[in-house]
CSV table of C-alpha atoms in Angstrom, one decimal:
chain,number,residue,atom,x,y,z
A,1,MET,CA,-11.3,17.3,-17.8
A,2,ARG,CA,-12.2,15.4,-14.7
A,3,THR,CA,-9.8,14.9,-11.8
A,4,LEU,CA,-9.3,11.2,-11.0
A,5,ILE,CA,-9.4,10.3,-7.3
A,6,PHE,CA,-7.8,7.5,-5.4
A,7,VAL,CA,-10.6,4.9,-5.2
A,8,VAL,CA,-10.2,2.8,-2.1
A,9,LEU,CA,-13.4,1.4,-0.9
A,10,LEU,CA,-16.5,2.9,-2.5
A,11,GLY,CA,-19.6,3.0,-0.4
A,12,THR,CA,-23.0,3.1,-1.9
A,13,GLY,CA,-23.7,6.3,-3.8
A,14,LEU,CA,-27.0,6.8,-5.6
A,15,HIS,CA,-28.4,8.7,-8.5
A,16,GLY,CA,-31.8,9.8,-9.1
A,17,ALA,CA,-35.1,8.2,-9.1
A,18,ALA,CA,-36.9,10.0,-11.8
A,19,ALA,CA,-33.6,11.3,-13.2
A,20,VAL,CA,-33.2,10.8,-17.0
A,21,ALA,CA,-29.4,10.8,-16.9
A,22,HIS,CA,-27.7,7.4,-16.2
A,23,SER,CA,-24.0,6.5,-16.0
A,24,LEU,CA,-21.8,3.5,-16.2
A,25,LYS,CA,-18.3,4.0,-14.8
A,26,TYR,CA,-15.3,1.8,-14.1
A,27,PHE,CA,-12.5,2.8,-11.8
A,28,TYR,CA,-9.1,0.9,-11.9
A,29,THR,CA,-6.5,1.8,-9.3
A,30,GLY,CA,-3.0,0.4,-9.4
A,31,SER,CA,-0.7,1.3,-6.5
A,32,SER,CA,3.0,0.9,-5.5
A,33,GLY,CA,4.4,1.3,-2.1
A,34,VAL,CA,1.1,1.5,-0.3
A,35,PRO,CA,1.2,-0.7,2.8
A,36,ASN,CA,-1.7,-2.9,3.8
A,37,PHE,CA,-3.6,-2.1,0.6
A,38,PRO,CA,-4.2,-4.2,-2.6
A,39,GLU,CA,-1.8,-3.3,-5.5
A,40,PHE,CA,-4.9,-3.3,-7.8
A,41,VAL,CA,-8.5,-2.5,-7.2
A,42,ALA,CA,-11.3,-2.3,-9.8
A,43,VAL,CA,-15.0,-1.3,-9.2
A,44,GLY,CA,-17.9,-0.8,-11.5
A,45,MET,CA,-20.6,1.8,-10.8
A,46,VAL,CA,-24.1,2.3,-12.3
A,47,ASP,CA,-25.6,5.7,-11.4
A,48,ASP,CA,-22.9,5.9,-8.8
A,49,VAL,CA,-24.0,2.6,-7.2
A,50,GLN,CA,-21.3,0.1,-6.9
A,51,ILE,CA,-22.1,-3.0,-8.9
A,52,ASP,CA,-19.0,-5.1,-8.7
A,53,HIS,CA,-15.6,-5.3,-7.1
A,54,TYR,CA,-12.2,-6.9,-7.8
A,55,ASP,CA,-8.9,-6.6,-6.0
A,56,SER,CA,-5.5,-8.3,-6.2
A,57,ASN,CA,-6.1,-10.0,-2.9
A,58,THR,CA,-9.3,-11.8,-3.7
A,59,ARG,CA,-8.5,-12.1,-7.5
A,60,ARG,CA,-12.2,-12.5,-8.3
A,61,ALA,CA,-14.9,-10.2,-9.7
A,62,GLU,CA,-17.8,-10.2,-7.3
A,63,PRO,CA,-21.3,-8.6,-7.4
A,64,LYS,CA,-22.1,-5.8,-5.0
A,65,GLN,CA,-25.8,-5.7,-5.6
A,66,ASP,CA,-28.3,-8.5,-5.4
A,67,TRP,CA,-29.8,-7.6,-8.8
A,68,MET,CA,-26.5,-8.0,-10.5
A,69,SER,CA,-27.2,-11.8,-10.4
A,70,ARG,CA,-29.3,-11.2,-13.5
A,71,VAL,CA,-26.3,-10.4,-15.7
A,72,THR,CA,-25.9,-14.1,-16.4
A,73,GLU,CA,-29.2,-14.1,-18.2
A,74,ASP,CA,-27.4,-12.3,-21.1
A,75,ARG,CA,-24.0,-13.9,-20.6
A,76,ALA,CA,-23.6,-17.0,-18.6
A,77,ASP,CA,-19.8,-16.6,-18.3
A,78,TYR,CA,-20.1,-12.9,-17.2
A,79,TRP,CA,-18.2,-13.2,-13.9
A,80,GLU,CA,-15.5,-15.5,-15.3
A,81,ARG,CA,-14.8,-13.1,-18.2
A,82,ASN,CA,-14.7,-10.1,-15.9
A,83,THR,CA,-12.4,-11.9,-13.5
A,84,ASN,CA,-10.0,-12.6,-16.3
A,85,ARG,CA,-10.2,-9.1,-17.6
A,86,TYR,CA,-9.4,-7.6,-14.2
A,87,ARG,CA,-6.5,-10.0,-13.7
A,88,SER,CA,-5.0,-8.9,-17.0
A,89,HIS,CA,-5.2,-5.2,-16.0
A,90,GLN,CA,-3.8,-6.0,-12.6
A,91,GLN,CA,-0.6,-7.1,-14.3
A,92,SER,CA,-0.5,-4.3,-16.9
A,93,PHE,CA,-1.1,-1.6,-14.3
A,94,LYS,CA,1.8,-2.9,-12.2
A,95,VAL,CA,4.1,-2.6,-15.3
A,96,SER,CA,2.7,0.8,-16.1
A,97,ILE,CA,3.7,2.3,-12.8
A,98,GLU,CA,7.3,1.0,-13.3
A,99,ASP,CA,7.2,2.6,-16.8
A,100,LEU,CA,6.0,5.9,-15.6
A,101,LYS,CA,8.5,6.3,-12.7
A,102,PRO,CA,11.5,7.2,-15.0
A,103,ARG,CA,9.3,9.6,-17.0
A,104,PHE,CA,8.8,11.6,-13.8
A,105,ASN,CA,12.4,11.0,-12.6
A,106,GLN,CA,11.1,8.8,-9.8
A,107,THR,CA,12.5,5.7,-8.1
A,108,GLY,CA,10.8,4.5,-5.0
A,109,GLY,CA,8.0,5.9,-2.9
A,110,VAL,CA,4.2,5.7,-3.1
A,111,HIS,CA,2.7,5.9,-6.6
A,112,ILE,CA,-0.8,5.6,-7.9
A,113,PHE,CA,-1.9,4.9,-11.5
A,114,GLN,CA,-5.6,5.1,-12.3
A,115,LEU,CA,-8.1,4.7,-15.1
A,116,MET,CA,-11.7,5.9,-15.2
A,117,TYR,CA,-13.8,5.0,-18.2
A,118,GLY,CA,-17.5,4.6,-19.1
A,119,CYS,CA,-20.4,6.5,-20.5
A,120,GLU,CA,-23.4,8.6,-19.7
A,121,TRP,CA,-26.8,8.2,-21.4
A,122,ASP,CA,-29.9,10.4,-21.3
A,123,ASP,CA,-32.9,8.3,-21.7
A,124,GLU,CA,-35.0,11.3,-22.7
A,125,THR,CA,-32.7,13.0,-25.3
A,126,ARG,CA,-30.9,9.7,-26.2
A,127,GLU,CA,-27.6,11.7,-26.0
A,128,VAL,CA,-24.5,9.6,-25.2
A,129,ASN,CA,-21.3,10.9,-23.7
A,130,GLY,CA,-18.2,8.6,-23.3
A,131,PHE,CA,-15.0,9.1,-21.3
A,132,HIS,CA,-11.7,7.3,-20.9
A,133,GLU,CA,-9.2,9.0,-18.6
A,134,TYR,CA,-5.9,8.1,-17.0
A,135,GLY,CA,-4.4,9.7,-13.9
A,136,TYR,CA,-1.0,9.4,-12.2
A,137,ASP,CA,-0.2,10.3,-8.6
A,138,GLY,CA,-3.5,12.2,-8.2
A,139,GLU,CA,-3.2,14.3,-11.4
A,140,ASP,CA,-4.7,14.0,-14.9
A,141,PHE,CA,-2.3,12.1,-17.2
A,142,ILE,CA,-4.0,11.5,-20.6
A,143,SER,CA,-7.6,11.2,-21.8
A,144,PHE,CA,-9.6,10.2,-24.9
A,145,ASP,CA,-11.8,12.8,-26.5
A,146,LEU,CA,-14.7,10.9,-28.1
A,147,LYS,CA,-15.9,13.9,-30.3
A,148,THR,CA,-12.5,14.5,-31.9
A,149,GLU,CA,-11.2,11.0,-31.5
A,150,THR,CA,-7.9,12.2,-30.2
A,151,TRP,CA,-5.9,11.8,-27.0
A,152,ILE,CA,-5.4,14.8,-24.8
A,153,ALA,CA,-2.1,15.0,-22.9
A,154,PRO,CA,-2.0,17.7,-20.2
A,155,LYS,CA,1.4,16.3,-19.0
A,156,GLN,CA,4.6,16.4,-21.1
A,157,GLN,CA,5.3,12.9,-19.9
A,158,ALA,CA,2.1,11.7,-21.6
A,159,VAL,CA,2.9,13.1,-25.1
A,160,ILE,CA,4.8,10.0,-26.2
A,161,SER,CA,1.7,7.9,-25.4
A,162,LYS,CA,-0.6,10.4,-27.2
A,163,HIS,CA,1.5,10.0,-30.4
A,164,GLU,CA,1.6,6.2,-30.2
A,165,TRP,CA,-2.1,5.8,-29.5
A,166,GLU,CA,-3.2,8.2,-32.2
A,167,GLU,CA,-1.2,6.3,-34.8
A,168,ASN,CA,-3.1,3.2,-33.9
A,169,LYS,CA,-6.3,3.6,-35.9
A,170,GLY,CA,-7.6,0.2,-34.6
A,171,LEU,CA,-7.3,1.5,-31.1
A,172,ILE,CA,-9.2,4.6,-31.9
A,173,ALA,CA,-12.0,2.6,-33.6
A,174,ASN,CA,-12.1,0.3,-30.6
A,175,ARG,CA,-12.5,3.2,-28.1
A,176,ARG,CA,-15.2,4.8,-30.3
A,177,ASN,CA,-17.2,1.6,-30.6
A,178,TYR,CA,-17.1,0.8,-26.9
A,179,LEU,CA,-17.9,4.3,-25.6
A,180,ALA,CA,-20.6,5.1,-28.2
A,181,GLN,CA,-22.2,1.7,-28.6
A,182,ILE,CA,-21.3,-1.2,-26.2
A,183,CYS,CA,-21.1,0.9,-23.0
A,184,PRO,CA,-24.6,2.5,-23.5
A,185,GLU,CA,-26.1,-0.9,-24.3
A,186,TRP,CA,-24.8,-2.5,-21.1
A,187,LEU,CA,-25.8,0.6,-19.1
A,188,LYS,CA,-29.4,0.2,-20.3
A,189,LYS,CA,-29.3,-3.4,-19.2
A,190,TYR,CA,-27.9,-2.6,-15.8
A,191,VAL,CA,-30.5,0.1,-15.2
A,192,ASP,CA,-33.3,-2.4,-16.2
A,193,TYR,CA,-31.8,-5.1,-13.8
A,194,GLY,CA,-31.8,-2.7,-10.9
A,195,ARG,CA,-34.8,-0.6,-11.7
A,196,ARG,CA,-36.6,-1.3,-8.5
A,197,SER,CA,-33.6,-0.1,-6.5
A,198,LEU,CA,-32.1,2.6,-8.7
A,199,LEU,CA,-35.3,4.3,-9.6
A,200,ARG,CA,-36.9,4.5,-6.1
A,201,THR,CA,-37.5,7.6,-4.1
A,202,GLU,CA,-37.4,8.2,-0.4
A,203,LEU,CA,-38.2,11.4,1.4
A,204,PRO,CA,-36.1,12.6,4.4
A,205,SER,CA,-36.9,13.7,7.9
A,206,VAL,CA,-36.1,17.4,8.3
A,207,SER,CA,-34.9,18.9,11.6
A,208,LEU,CA,-34.0,22.4,12.8
A,209,LEU,CA,-30.8,22.4,15.0
A,210,GLN,CA,-28.9,25.1,16.9
A,211,LYS,CA,-25.9,24.7,19.2
A,212,THR,CA,-26.5,27.9,21.1
A,213,PRO,CA,-28.9,30.9,20.8
A,214,SER,CA,-26.2,32.9,19.0
A,215,SER,CA,-25.3,30.0,16.6
A,216,PRO,CA,-26.6,29.7,13.1
A,217,VAL,CA,-29.8,27.6,12.7
A,218,SER,CA,-29.1,24.4,10.8
A,219,CYS,CA,-31.8,22.8,8.6
A,220,HIS,CA,-30.8,19.1,8.5
A,221,ALA,CA,-32.4,16.6,6.0
A,222,SER,CA,-31.6,13.0,6.4
A,223,GLY,CA,-32.8,9.7,4.9
A,224,PHE,CA,-33.5,10.9,1.3
A,225,TYR,CA,-32.9,8.9,-1.9
A,226,PRO,CA,-31.6,9.6,-4.5
A,227,ASP,CA,-28.9,12.2,-4.0
A,228,ARG,CA,-30.3,14.6,-6.7
A,229,ALA,CA,-31.6,16.9,-4.1
A,230,THR,CA,-31.4,20.6,-3.0
A,231,LEU,CA,-31.9,22.2,0.4
A,232,ILE,CA,-32.3,26.0,0.6
A,233,TRP,CA,-33.5,28.8,2.9
A,234,ARG,CA,-36.1,31.3,1.8
A,235,LYS,CA,-37.4,34.5,3.3
A,236,ASP,CA,-40.8,35.9,2.2
A,237,GLY,CA,-40.7,33.3,-0.6
A,238,GLU,CA,-37.3,34.5,-2.0
A,239,GLU,CA,-34.3,32.2,-2.0
A,240,LEU,CA,-31.5,33.4,0.3
A,241,HIS,CA,-27.8,33.4,-0.6
A,242,GLU,CA,-26.3,35.7,1.9
A,243,ASP,CA,-26.0,34.5,5.5
A,244,VAL,CA,-26.5,30.9,4.2
A,245,GLU,CA,-23.9,28.1,4.2
A,246,LEU,CA,-24.9,25.0,2.2
A,247,GLY,CA,-23.5,21.6,3.2
A,248,GLU,CA,-22.5,18.7,1.0
A,249,ILE,CA,-24.7,15.7,0.3
A,250,LEU,CA,-23.3,12.9,2.3
A,251,PRO,CA,-24.1,9.1,2.4
A,252,ASN,CA,-25.8,7.4,5.3
A,253,HIS,CA,-24.9,3.9,6.4
A,254,ASP,CA,-28.2,2.6,5.0
A,255,GLY,CA,-27.6,3.9,1.4
A,256,THR,CA,-29.7,7.1,1.8
A,257,PHE,CA,-28.3,10.6,2.0
A,258,GLN,CA,-28.2,13.6,4.3
A,259,THR,CA,-27.4,17.3,3.9
A,260,SER,CA,-27.8,20.6,5.7
A,261,ALA,CA,-28.1,24.3,5.2
A,262,ASP,CA,-27.0,26.8,7.9
A,263,LEU,CA,-28.8,30.2,8.3
A,264,LYS,CA,-27.9,33.2,10.3
A,265,PRO,CA,-31.2,35.0,10.8
A,266,SER,CA,-31.2,38.8,10.7
A,267,ALA,CA,-33.4,39.4,13.7
A,268,SER,CA,-35.4,37.1,16.0
A,269,GLU,CA,-38.6,39.0,15.3
A,270,ASP,CA,-38.3,38.1,11.6
A,271,TRP,CA,-37.9,34.4,12.2
A,272,GLY,CA,-41.5,33.6,11.0
A,273,LYS,CA,-40.6,34.8,7.5
A,274,TYR,CA,-37.9,32.2,7.1
A,275,GLU,CA,-38.5,28.7,5.8
A,276,CYS,CA,-36.2,25.7,4.9
A,277,VAL,CA,-37.1,24.0,1.6
A,278,PHE,CA,-36.1,20.5,0.5
A,279,GLN,CA,-36.5,19.5,-3.1
A,280,LEU,CA,-36.0,16.0,-4.5
A,281,SER,CA,-35.6,15.3,-8.2
A,282,GLY,CA,-38.7,13.6,-9.6
A,283,VAL,CA,-40.9,14.5,-6.6
A,284,LYS,CA,-43.4,17.2,-7.3
A,285,ASP,CA,-44.0,18.5,-3.8
A,286,ASP,CA,-41.3,20.2,-1.7
A,287,ILE,CA,-40.9,19.7,2.0
A,288,VAL,CA,-41.2,23.1,3.6
A,289,THR,CA,-40.2,23.7,7.2
A,290,ARG,CA,-40.9,27.1,8.7
A,291,LEU,CA,-38.4,28.5,11.2
A,292,ASP,CA,-40.0,28.2,14.6
A,293,LYS,CA,-38.1,28.6,17.8
A,294,ALA,CA,-40.3,26.0,19.4
A,295,LYS,CA,-39.2,23.4,16.8
A,296,ILE,CA,-35.5,24.0,17.2
A,297,ARG,CA,-33.5,21.3,18.9
A,298,SER,CA,-30.6,22.8,20.9
A,299,ASN,CA,-27.7,21.4,22.9
A,300,GLU,CA,-28.5,23.8,25.7
A,301,LYS,CA,-31.4,21.7,26.8
A,302,ASN,CA,-29.1,18.9,27.6
A,303,SER,CA,-26.3,21.1,29.1
A,304,LEU,CA,-27.1,20.1,32.7
A,305,VAL,CA,-27.4,16.4,31.9
A,306,ILE,CA,-23.8,16.0,30.5
A,307,PRO,CA,-21.9,16.9,33.7
A,308,ILE,CA,-24.1,14.6,35.7
A,309,VAL,CA,-23.5,11.8,33.3
A,310,ILE,CA,-19.7,12.4,33.4
A,311,VAL,CA,-19.7,12.4,37.2
A,312,ALA,CA,-21.6,9.2,37.2
A,313,VAL,CA,-19.2,7.5,34.8
A,314,VAL,CA,-16.2,8.6,36.8
A,315,VAL,CA,-17.7,7.3,40.0
A,316,LEU,CA,-18.6,4.0,38.3
A,317,ALA,CA,-15.1,3.7,36.9
A,318,LEU,CA,-13.5,4.3,40.3
A,319,VAL,CA,-15.8,1.6,41.8
A,320,VAL,CA,-14.8,-0.9,39.1
A,321,VAL,CA,-11.1,-0.1,39.5
A,322,ALA,CA,-11.3,-0.5,43.3
A,323,ALA,CA,-13.2,-3.8,42.9
A,324,LEU,CA,-10.6,-5.2,40.4
A,325,GLY,CA,-7.8,-4.1,42.6
A,326,PHE,CA,-9.3,-6.0,45.5
A,327,VAL,CA,-9.7,-9.1,43.3
A,328,VAL,CA,-6.1,-8.9,42.1
A,329,TYR,CA,-4.9,-8.5,45.7
A,330,ARG,CA,-6.9,-11.5,46.8
A,331,LYS,CA,-5.5,-13.7,44.0
A,332,LYS,CA,-2.0,-12.4,44.6
A,333,ASN,CA,-2.2,-13.6,48.0
A,334,ALA,CA,-3.8,-17.0,48.3
A,335,LYS,CA,2.1,-11.9,6.8
A,336,GLN,CA,4.4,-9.9,-16.8
A,337,PRO,CA,2.3,-8.4,-19.6
A,338,PRO,CA,3.0,-5.2,-21.7
A,339,SER,CA,2.2,-1.8,-20.2
A,340,PRO,CA,-0.9,0.1,-21.4
A,341,VAL,CA,1.2,3.2,-21.2
A,342,THR,CA,3.8,2.0,-23.7
A,343,ASN,CA,1.8,-0.6,-25.6
A,344,PRO,CA,-1.5,0.7,-27.0
A,345,GLU,CA,-2.7,-2.8,-27.9
A,346,VAL,CA,-3.4,-3.4,-24.2
A,347,MET,CA,-6.0,-0.6,-24.5
A,348,GLU,CA,-8.1,-2.9,-26.7
A,349,GLN,CA,-8.6,-5.1,-23.6
A,350,LEU,CA,-10.4,-2.2,-22.0
A,351,ASN,CA,-13.7,-3.3,-23.6
A,352,PRO,CA,-15.9,-5.0,-21.0
A,353,LYS,CA,-18.2,-6.7,-23.5
A,354,ALA,CA,-19.2,-9.0,-20.7
């Protein structure tokens, strides 16, 4: 079971160019007691790219990608319908938090109620996987198993909901239909709308970095798209696992990604046997960077420059302070609907047919 996370503001994440697996996910987050944050936030994601946004402050569903303007070709009232759907869940999530507090013997404090649902579709195998999962205060609460058409309750407090929802055969049929049919259909449409953006590839620039001569050598790749990529170190053509620390794939401000892999070479005379290899999904050729001392960028080269800059800044600051002091001296002198937890009928609203 997946662990739900507190979705605040989602940046642009991206999934693969020539990747055959696509996903459509919706994240709803209701909060209580969180200052300076909307009590309800909803976002839609296609291949981990945010496509829309709604929160209790704006109270409107809004597109987050230019190509999402095409949705009105299939449904003219798309944005109005989604706005109304999000507003409905805003109210039900607020009631749900109040319903869950006594189950967990809680009163006040900060509490988070979440829902993640959607589907994954493989355009090569045609396999579809659906998911519908609730979380409370950062932990799994209850989820729907599409294969067995049952609800799984990892928390004792969720057992009552499990029994109620499994007795509602209409609810089960609704979830099965959405996850297995409607969701994949819309996912295919979204991928088609954003094909030019979602299915593109961009290769990174690769650099070798080292803080000091005794520090590990870092192979840093930045500017690649999509995020389905790997960065490894090899020696004599064999992939290394020891003395290698792999970094996470992180987003850049422009929608591309970056990652790094640190290597502790065994001996300086063997450096010519090492190479950093970047592989991007859908791209045939790898980017291979051989370990070469001459190509390593080190902080030591700039070690003498930093003190000089600091001194210059301090001197400039003193001059400015003195000048301002002189000027001052001269001037001185002259701002409800039923809960989805207790009422399973609300779950039927979780069907974004728009």
